[in-house]
Amino acid sequence: MHFHIVTLFPKAFNSYLGESILKRAIEDKKVKVSFYNPRDFVTNKHKRIDRPPYAGGPGMVIQAEPVVKAVERVVKKIKNKKYKIIFLSPRGKQFSNSYAAKFTKKYKNIIIVCGRYEGIDARVKKIFKVDEISIGPFVLTGGELPAMIVLDAISRQV
């Protein structure tokens, strides 16, 4: 199982993936995790990634273009292999063990897009076919913790 994590904060995963069962699964090559930082796909001098939402409203959202480019890089890298894109959101379908088991049977590549700020520009969901999922009825500061939960639950099924 290969997880491709699109996140602004890839180092946030270091301690979690460097311990216990997940560490062994990675060492035994049963699980692989790759990171793609949307900041690596921006062209502005300051590597700015956020902007006000197009529809207006409070806060800032992550721009669509760098996220789209990061996901396109993953898709190009895995070529024609089956994959699923998971878009983490408090508005998504409730994640469960049965959902995790379904992914394990159908896909060998899981792309997880972690939000930040007030979210990610909604155009990303229009460009790609994504499963929008939530880990619970609450809002966190970013998608990294939910990504670790999803990665852990799916990895247990491997």
Short mmCIF file of N, CA, C and O in Angstrom, two decimals, residues 6 35-44 49 62-77 85 111 113 120 123-124 127-128:
data_model
loop_
_atom_site.label_atom_id
_atom_site.label_comp_id
_atom_site.label_asym_id
_atom_site.label_seq_id
_atom_site.Cartn_x
_atom_site.Cartn_y
_atom_site.Cartn_z
N VAL A 6 -0.46 14.86 0.36
CA VAL A 6 -0.29 16.24 -0.08
C VAL A 6 -0.51 17.12 1.14
O VAL A 6 -1.63 17.20 1.66
N PHE A 35 5.52 12.15 0.36
CA PHE A 35 4.95 13.46 0.65
C PHE A 35 5.14 14.42 -0.52
O PHE A 35 6.16 14.37 -1.19
N TYR A 36 4.15 15.27 -0.71
CA TYR A 36 4.16 16.28 -1.77
C TYR A 36 3.70 17.59 -1.15
O TYR A 36 2.56 17.69 -0.71
N ASN A 37 4.59 18.56 -1.10
CA ASN A 37 4.26 19.84 -0.50
C ASN A 37 3.80 20.80 -1.59
O ASN A 37 4.57 21.09 -2.52
N PRO A 38 2.57 21.30 -1.49
CA PRO A 38 2.09 22.24 -2.51
C PRO A 38 2.98 23.46 -2.68
O PRO A 38 3.03 24.05 -3.76
N ARG A 39 3.72 23.84 -1.63
CA ARG A 39 4.63 24.99 -1.76
C ARG A 39 5.69 24.75 -2.83
O ARG A 39 6.21 25.69 -3.43
N ASP A 40 6.01 23.49 -3.09
CA ASP A 40 6.99 23.16 -4.12
C ASP A 40 6.46 23.41 -5.53
O ASP A 40 7.21 23.32 -6.50
N PHE A 41 5.17 23.72 -5.65
CA PHE A 41 4.55 23.89 -6.96
C PHE A 41 4.08 25.33 -7.19
O PHE A 41 3.31 25.57 -8.11
N VAL A 42 4.52 26.26 -6.36
CA VAL A 42 4.18 27.67 -6.58
C VAL A 42 5.37 28.37 -7.20
O VAL A 42 6.51 27.95 -7.03
N THR A 43 5.08 29.43 -7.92
CA THR A 43 6.15 30.14 -8.62
C THR A 43 6.46 31.49 -8.01
O THR A 43 7.44 32.12 -8.40
N ASN A 44 5.65 31.95 -7.06
CA ASN A 44 5.91 33.27 -6.50
C ASN A 44 7.13 33.24 -5.58
O ASN A 44 7.47 32.21 -5.01
N ILE A 49 1.02 30.37 -0.53
CA ILE A 49 0.12 29.29 -0.91
C ILE A 49 -1.35 29.63 -0.67
O ILE A 49 -2.23 28.96 -1.18
N ILE A 62 -6.19 27.43 0.79
CA ILE A 62 -5.03 27.03 -0.01
C ILE A 62 -5.44 27.13 -1.48
O ILE A 62 -6.51 26.66 -1.87
N GLN A 63 -4.60 27.73 -2.27
CA GLN A 63 -4.89 27.91 -3.69
C GLN A 63 -5.04 26.56 -4.40
O GLN A 63 -4.39 25.59 -4.04
N ALA A 64 -5.86 26.55 -5.43
CA ALA A 64 -6.11 25.32 -6.17
C ALA A 64 -4.89 24.87 -6.98
O ALA A 64 -4.54 23.69 -6.98
N GLU A 65 -4.25 25.79 -7.68
CA GLU A 65 -3.21 25.42 -8.63
C GLU A 65 -2.08 24.58 -8.03
O GLU A 65 -1.73 23.52 -8.58
N PRO A 66 -1.48 24.95 -6.90
CA PRO A 66 -0.40 24.10 -6.38
C PRO A 66 -0.87 22.73 -5.90
O PRO A 66 -0.14 21.75 -6.02
N VAL A 67 -2.09 22.65 -5.40
CA VAL A 67 -2.63 21.35 -4.97
C VAL A 67 -2.89 20.48 -6.19
O VAL A 67 -2.55 19.30 -6.21
N VAL A 68 -3.46 21.08 -7.23
CA VAL A 68 -3.71 20.35 -8.47
C VAL A 68 -2.40 19.83 -9.06
O VAL A 68 -2.30 18.67 -9.45
N LYS A 69 -1.38 20.67 -9.08
CA LYS A 69 -0.08 20.25 -9.62
C LYS A 69 0.53 19.13 -8.78
O LYS A 69 1.13 18.21 -9.33
N ALA A 70 0.37 19.20 -7.46
CA ALA A 70 0.90 18.13 -6.60
C ALA A 70 0.19 16.81 -6.88
O ALA A 70 0.84 15.77 -7.01
N VAL A 71 -1.13 16.84 -6.99
CA VAL A 71 -1.89 15.62 -7.26
C VAL A 71 -1.54 15.10 -8.66
O VAL A 71 -1.37 13.89 -8.85
N GLU A 72 -1.41 15.98 -9.63
CA GLU A 72 -1.03 15.56 -10.98
C GLU A 72 0.34 14.89 -10.97
O GLU A 72 0.57 13.91 -11.69
N ARG A 73 1.26 15.37 -10.15
CA ARG A 73 2.59 14.75 -10.04
C ARG A 73 2.45 13.32 -9.53
O ARG A 73 3.10 12.40 -10.03
N VAL A 74 1.58 13.11 -8.53
CA VAL A 74 1.37 11.76 -8.00
C VAL A 74 0.79 10.86 -9.08
O VAL A 74 1.29 9.76 -9.31
N VAL A 75 -0.25 11.34 -9.75
CA VAL A 75 -0.93 10.53 -10.77
C VAL A 75 0.05 10.15 -11.88
O VAL A 75 0.06 9.01 -12.35
N LYS A 76 0.89 11.09 -12.28
CA LYS A 76 1.89 10.81 -13.31
C LYS A 76 2.90 9.77 -12.81
O LYS A 76 3.30 8.87 -13.54
N LYS A 77 3.28 9.88 -11.54
CA LYS A 77 4.26 8.97 -10.95
C LYS A 77 3.74 7.53 -10.88
O LYS A 77 4.49 6.59 -11.12
N ILE A 85 -8.35 9.23 -4.44
CA ILE A 85 -7.99 10.51 -3.82
C ILE A 85 -8.95 10.76 -2.67
O ILE A 85 -10.17 10.75 -2.85
N ILE A 111 -4.14 8.67 -2.33
CA ILE A 111 -3.67 10.05 -2.30
C ILE A 111 -4.53 10.78 -1.27
O ILE A 111 -5.75 10.83 -1.41
N VAL A 113 -5.23 14.37 0.57
CA VAL A 113 -5.02 15.81 0.48
C VAL A 113 -5.39 16.44 1.83
O VAL A 113 -6.54 16.36 2.25
N ILE A 120 -9.28 24.15 1.32
CA ILE A 120 -8.62 24.19 0.02
C ILE A 120 -9.63 24.70 -0.98
O ILE A 120 -10.82 24.37 -0.92
N ARG A 123 -12.29 24.29 -6.19
CA ARG A 123 -12.09 23.85 -7.58
C ARG A 123 -11.30 22.55 -7.66
O ARG A 123 -11.42 21.81 -8.63
N VAL A 124 -10.49 22.24 -6.63
CA VAL A 124 -9.73 20.99 -6.62
C VAL A 124 -10.69 19.81 -6.69
O VAL A 124 -10.46 18.85 -7.43
N ILE A 127 -12.01 19.28 -10.20
CA ILE A 127 -11.03 18.81 -11.18
C ILE A 127 -10.81 17.30 -11.05
O ILE A 127 -10.69 16.60 -12.04
N PHE A 128 -10.76 16.82 -9.81
CA PHE A 128 -10.50 15.40 -9.56
C PHE A 128 -11.72 14.73 -8.94
O PHE A 128 -12.47 15.35 -8.22
#
